[in-house]
């Protein structure tokens, strides 16, 4: 049986780890991976850099932990948006809307994900758009498009290439949202027309 003292220690460790992840998520999202130092994360948490190393081996591992912390919930929201009763195009739009809603709920995570998916961001390979971190989302997009092609409502073409195109369109839309960019209705229409079998 775990002693009360050990339980309190475990609770402090868990709280400290969450504080570090929250702070890193905010800084990586607002400043980018390259511009965020472990020293800055430590200062914001009122920890020493050495204390950070008790939780993470370095900046890359910290970024991975930030991304994976919310990743399962994001994928669950994406999968939950898909309906077998809807067309492939409607499901694609629903998945994009689920991602958009998730990013509104966790804005720093959204900013960070958009940064990592944008050209020019120098991030670890497995968290770049070509790496494992984004592969699951692209595979889900491709599955939705493939299903729509089978039912005849999604345009022909390689589902993986179309998924990449849909992802890039979504990234551009979400990156510019809130400025003078497209409204959600305008983007839905563009997305629907771009992938619909009947143009």
mmCIF file of C-alpha atoms in Angstrom:
data_model
loop_
_atom_site.group_PDB
_atom_site.id
_atom_site.type_symbol
_atom_site.label_atom_id
_atom_site.label_comp_id
_atom_site.label_asym_id
_atom_site.label_seq_id
_atom_site.Cartn_x
_atom_site.Cartn_y
_atom_site.Cartn_z
ATOM 1 C CA UNK A 1 0.000 0.000 0.000
ATOM 2 C CA UNK A 2 1.261 3.464 -0.919
ATOM 3 C CA UNK A 3 1.841 5.783 2.024
ATOM 4 C CA UNK A 4 0.078 9.185 2.239
ATOM 5 C CA UNK A 5 3.468 10.870 1.950
ATOM 6 C CA UNK A 6 4.274 8.977 -1.265
ATOM 7 C CA UNK A 7 0.821 9.815 -2.654
ATOM 8 C CA UNK A 8 1.431 13.522 -1.976
ATOM 9 C CA UNK A 9 4.836 13.306 -3.671
ATOM 10 C CA UNK A 10 3.302 11.612 -6.726
ATOM 11 C CA UNK A 11 0.623 14.291 -6.845
ATOM 12 C CA UNK A 12 3.253 17.067 -6.750
ATOM 13 C CA UNK A 13 5.204 15.385 -9.552
ATOM 14 C CA UNK A 14 2.072 15.032 -11.709
ATOM 15 C CA UNK A 15 1.092 18.653 -11.047
ATOM 16 C CA UNK A 16 4.600 19.881 -11.904
ATOM 17 C CA UNK A 17 4.638 17.849 -15.135
ATOM 18 C CA UNK A 18 1.266 19.284 -16.191
ATOM 19 C CA UNK A 19 2.477 22.809 -15.395
ATOM 20 C CA UNK A 20 5.533 22.259 -17.588
ATOM 21 C CA UNK A 21 3.401 20.862 -20.425
ATOM 22 C CA UNK A 22 0.905 23.740 -20.204
ATOM 23 C CA UNK A 23 3.699 26.310 -20.282
ATOM 24 C CA UNK A 24 5.594 24.603 -23.100
ATOM 25 C CA UNK A 25 2.381 24.264 -25.139
ATOM 26 C CA UNK A 26 1.747 27.998 -24.775
ATOM 27 C CA UNK A 27 5.324 29.004 -25.654
ATOM 28 C CA UNK A 28 5.749 26.542 -28.539
ATOM 29 C CA UNK A 29 2.381 27.697 -29.886
ATOM 30 C CA UNK A 30 3.051 31.429 -29.649
ATOM 31 C CA UNK A 31 6.797 31.513 -30.412
ATOM 32 C CA UNK A 32 7.480 28.303 -32.343
ATOM 33 C CA UNK A 33 9.768 25.369 -31.620
ATOM 34 C CA UNK A 34 13.043 27.055 -32.570
ATOM 35 C CA UNK A 35 12.360 30.260 -30.640
ATOM 36 C CA UNK A 36 11.364 28.486 -27.420
ATOM 37 C CA UNK A 37 14.192 27.506 -25.093
ATOM 38 C CA UNK A 38 14.071 25.131 -22.149
ATOM 39 C CA UNK A 39 15.387 28.004 -20.043
ATOM 40 C CA UNK A 40 12.331 30.111 -20.953
ATOM 41 C CA UNK A 41 9.972 27.228 -20.125
ATOM 42 C CA UNK A 42 11.749 26.709 -16.789
ATOM 43 C CA UNK A 43 11.600 30.432 -15.937
ATOM 44 C CA UNK A 44 7.866 30.613 -16.653
ATOM 45 C CA UNK A 45 7.299 27.559 -14.421
ATOM 46 C CA UNK A 46 9.614 28.973 -11.742
ATOM 47 C CA UNK A 47 11.794 25.856 -11.984
ATOM 48 C CA UNK A 48 15.463 25.466 -12.693
ATOM 49 C CA UNK A 49 16.451 24.009 -16.061
ATOM 50 C CA UNK A 50 17.870 21.074 -14.092
ATOM 51 C CA UNK A 51 14.428 20.425 -12.613
ATOM 52 C CA UNK A 52 12.986 20.247 -16.138
ATOM 53 C CA UNK A 53 15.485 17.505 -16.963
ATOM 54 C CA UNK A 54 13.953 15.388 -14.196
ATOM 55 C CA UNK A 55 10.837 15.195 -16.392
ATOM 56 C CA UNK A 56 12.152 15.422 -19.975
ATOM 57 C CA UNK A 57 15.508 14.582 -21.554
ATOM 58 C CA UNK A 58 15.441 17.685 -23.746
ATOM 59 C CA UNK A 59 13.409 20.088 -25.838
ATOM 60 C CA UNK A 60 12.472 17.488 -28.459
ATOM 61 C CA UNK A 61 11.054 15.102 -25.852
ATOM 62 C CA UNK A 62 9.164 18.001 -24.267
ATOM 63 C CA UNK A 63 7.608 18.897 -27.633
ATOM 64 C CA UNK A 64 6.631 15.264 -28.193
ATOM 65 C CA UNK A 65 4.974 15.115 -24.779
ATOM 66 C CA UNK A 66 3.073 18.345 -25.498
ATOM 67 C CA UNK A 67 1.820 17.017 -28.841
ATOM 68 C CA UNK A 68 0.935 13.524 -27.645
ATOM 69 C CA UNK A 69 -0.831 14.748 -24.508
ATOM 70 C CA UNK A 70 -3.805 15.978 -26.539
ATOM 71 C CA UNK A 71 -3.306 13.773 -29.599
ATOM 72 C CA UNK A 72 -5.591 10.921 -28.530
ATOM 73 C CA UNK A 73 -8.430 13.319 -27.727
ATOM 74 C CA UNK A 74 -8.013 15.076 -31.074
ATOM 75 C CA UNK A 75 -8.098 11.785 -32.988
ATOM 76 C CA UNK A 76 -11.155 10.689 -31.017
ATOM 77 C CA UNK A 77 -12.906 13.942 -31.990
ATOM 78 C CA UNK A 78 -11.924 13.428 -35.632
ATOM 79 C CA UNK A 79 -13.153 9.825 -35.691
ATOM 80 C CA UNK A 80 -16.326 10.823 -33.846
ATOM 81 C CA UNK A 81 -17.157 13.343 -36.576
ATOM 82 C CA UNK A 82 -17.417 10.607 -39.220
ATOM 83 C CA UNK A 83 -20.884 9.209 -39.900
ATOM 84 C CA UNK A 84 -21.558 6.132 -42.064
ATOM 85 C CA UNK A 85 -24.801 7.817 -43.157
ATOM 86 C CA UNK A 86 -23.017 10.858 -44.645
ATOM 87 C CA UNK A 87 -21.205 11.369 -47.933
ATOM 88 C CA UNK A 88 -17.419 11.364 -48.086
ATOM 89 C CA UNK A 89 -17.371 15.115 -48.696
ATOM 90 C CA UNK A 90 -19.702 15.754 -45.744
ATOM 91 C CA UNK A 91 -17.478 13.569 -43.547
ATOM 92 C CA UNK A 92 -14.348 15.411 -44.707
ATOM 93 C CA UNK A 93 -15.964 18.735 -43.800
ATOM 94 C CA UNK A 94 -17.104 17.294 -40.449
ATOM 95 C CA UNK A 95 -13.566 16.110 -39.625
ATOM 96 C CA UNK A 96 -12.140 19.550 -40.456
ATOM 97 C CA UNK A 97 -14.813 21.186 -38.282
ATOM 98 C CA UNK A 98 -13.962 18.801 -35.420
ATOM 99 C CA UNK A 99 -10.295 19.801 -35.700
ATOM 100 C CA UNK A 100 -11.243 23.480 -35.790
ATOM 101 C CA UNK A 101 -13.436 23.112 -32.679
ATOM 102 C CA UNK A 102 -10.658 21.234 -30.854
ATOM 103 C CA UNK A 103 -8.194 24.016 -31.686
ATOM 104 C CA UNK A 104 -10.650 26.605 -30.361
ATOM 105 C CA UNK A 105 -10.866 24.622 -27.124
ATOM 106 C CA UNK A 106 -7.063 24.352 -26.878
ATOM 107 C CA UNK A 107 -5.790 27.430 -28.763
ATOM 108 C CA UNK A 108 -2.092 27.049 -27.914
ATOM 109 C CA UNK A 109 -2.155 23.415 -29.038
ATOM 110 C CA UNK A 110 -3.918 24.533 -32.217
ATOM 111 C CA UNK A 111 -1.313 27.227 -32.880
ATOM 112 C CA UNK A 112 1.475 24.734 -32.306
ATOM 113 C CA UNK A 113 -0.047 22.090 -34.574
ATOM 114 C CA UNK A 114 -0.570 24.655 -37.336
ATOM 115 C CA UNK A 115 3.027 25.853 -36.924
ATOM 116 C CA UNK A 116 4.351 22.297 -37.208
ATOM 117 C CA UNK A 117 2.226 21.640 -40.302
ATOM 118 C CA UNK A 118 3.336 24.863 -42.002
ATOM 119 C CA UNK A 119 6.304 25.062 -44.379
ATOM 120 C CA UNK A 120 9.555 26.278 -42.879
ATOM 121 C CA UNK A 121 9.018 25.242 -39.260
ATOM 122 C CA UNK A 122 12.165 23.523 -38.049
ATOM 123 C CA UNK A 123 10.808 20.771 -35.835
ATOM 124 C CA UNK A 124 11.851 17.194 -35.077
ATOM 125 C CA UNK A 125 11.273 14.894 -38.064
ATOM 126 C CA UNK A 126 8.686 12.671 -36.391
ATOM 127 C CA UNK A 127 6.566 15.741 -35.593
ATOM 128 C CA UNK A 128 6.886 17.377 -39.012
ATOM 129 C CA UNK A 129 4.104 17.010 -41.593
ATOM 130 C CA UNK A 130 6.021 14.127 -43.181
ATOM 131 C CA UNK A 131 6.543 12.315 -39.876
ATOM 132 C CA UNK A 132 4.615 9.970 -37.623
ATOM 133 C CA UNK A 133 2.949 12.781 -35.688
ATOM 134 C CA UNK A 134 0.779 13.763 -38.648
ATOM 135 C CA UNK A 135 0.522 10.380 -40.366
ATOM 136 C CA UNK A 136 -2.576 9.317 -38.431
ATOM 137 C CA UNK A 137 -4.510 12.446 -39.417
ATOM 138 C CA UNK A 138 -3.547 12.065 -43.070
ATOM 139 C CA UNK A 139 -4.516 8.379 -43.007
ATOM 140 C CA UNK A 140 -7.913 9.279 -41.561
ATOM 141 C CA UNK A 141 -8.435 11.942 -44.251
ATOM 142 C CA UNK A 142 -7.439 9.387 -46.913
ATOM 143 C CA UNK A 143 -9.866 6.786 -45.504
ATOM 144 C CA UNK A 144 -12.725 9.307 -45.586
ATOM 145 C CA UNK A 145 -11.889 10.269 -49.172
ATOM 146 C CA UNK A 146 -11.462 6.641 -50.269
ATOM 147 C CA UNK A 147 -14.850 5.765 -48.798
ATOM 148 C CA UNK A 148 -16.388 8.713 -50.635
ATOM 149 C CA UNK A 149 -14.781 7.582 -53.877
ATOM 150 C CA UNK A 150 -16.315 4.128 -53.436
ATOM 151 C CA UNK A 151 -19.754 5.667 -52.976
ATOM 152 C CA UNK A 152 -19.185 8.002 -55.931
ATOM 153 C CA UNK A 153 -19.369 11.418 -54.259
ATOM 154 C CA UNK A 154 -15.625 12.195 -53.970
ATOM 155 C CA UNK A 155 -13.574 13.096 -57.031
ATOM 156 C CA UNK A 156 -11.168 10.489 -58.441
ATOM 157 C CA UNK A 157 -7.481 10.586 -57.569
ATOM 158 C CA UNK A 158 -5.006 9.048 -55.177
ATOM 159 C CA UNK A 159 -6.653 9.302 -51.720
ATOM 160 C CA UNK A 160 -3.279 9.906 -50.032
ATOM 161 C CA UNK A 161 -2.491 12.823 -52.365
ATOM 162 C CA UNK A 162 -6.004 14.234 -51.929
ATOM 163 C CA UNK A 163 -5.633 13.885 -48.141
ATOM 164 C CA UNK A 164 -2.395 15.881 -48.275
ATOM 165 C CA UNK A 165 -4.157 18.565 -50.315
ATOM 166 C CA UNK A 166 -7.096 18.683 -47.873
ATOM 167 C CA UNK A 167 -4.674 18.932 -44.942
ATOM 168 C CA UNK A 168 -2.782 21.815 -46.565
ATOM 169 C CA UNK A 169 -6.025 23.654 -47.336
ATOM 170 C CA UNK A 170 -7.175 23.173 -43.738
ATOM 171 C CA UNK A 171 -3.837 24.373 -42.341
ATOM 172 C CA UNK A 172 -3.958 27.545 -44.457
ATOM 173 C CA UNK A 173 -7.554 28.211 -43.413
ATOM 174 C CA UNK A 174 -6.909 27.654 -39.696
ATOM 175 C CA UNK A 175 -3.686 29.677 -39.750
ATOM 176 C CA UNK A 176 -5.516 32.693 -41.216
ATOM 177 C CA UNK A 177 -8.712 32.292 -39.195
ATOM 178 C CA UNK A 178 -9.526 35.340 -37.115
ATOM 179 C CA UNK A 179 -7.787 37.721 -39.490
ATOM 180 C CA UNK A 180 -9.228 38.778 -42.830
ATOM 181 C CA UNK A 181 -9.358 35.124 -43.926
ATOM 182 C CA UNK A 182 -12.274 33.016 -45.074
ATOM 183 C CA UNK A 183 -15.372 32.496 -42.977
ATOM 184 C CA UNK A 184 -16.107 28.929 -41.920
ATOM 185 C CA UNK A 185 -19.005 28.827 -44.402
ATOM 186 C CA UNK A 186 -16.783 29.975 -47.271
ATOM 187 C CA UNK A 187 -14.145 27.400 -46.392
ATOM 188 C CA UNK A 188 -16.731 24.596 -46.149
ATOM 189 C CA UNK A 189 -17.980 25.490 -49.621
ATOM 190 C CA UNK A 190 -14.463 25.582 -51.108
ATOM 191 C CA UNK A 191 -13.564 22.270 -49.478
ATOM 192 C CA UNK A 192 -16.793 20.642 -50.653
ATOM 193 C CA UNK A 193 -16.355 21.850 -54.227
ATOM 194 C CA UNK A 194 -12.685 20.870 -54.343
ATOM 195 C CA UNK A 195 -13.336 17.256 -53.401
ATOM 196 C CA UNK A 196 -16.809 16.647 -54.783
ATOM 197 C CA UNK A 197 -17.138 14.237 -57.715
ATOM 198 C CA UNK A 198 -19.661 16.574 -59.286
ATOM 199 C CA UNK A 199 -17.892 19.912 -59.643
#
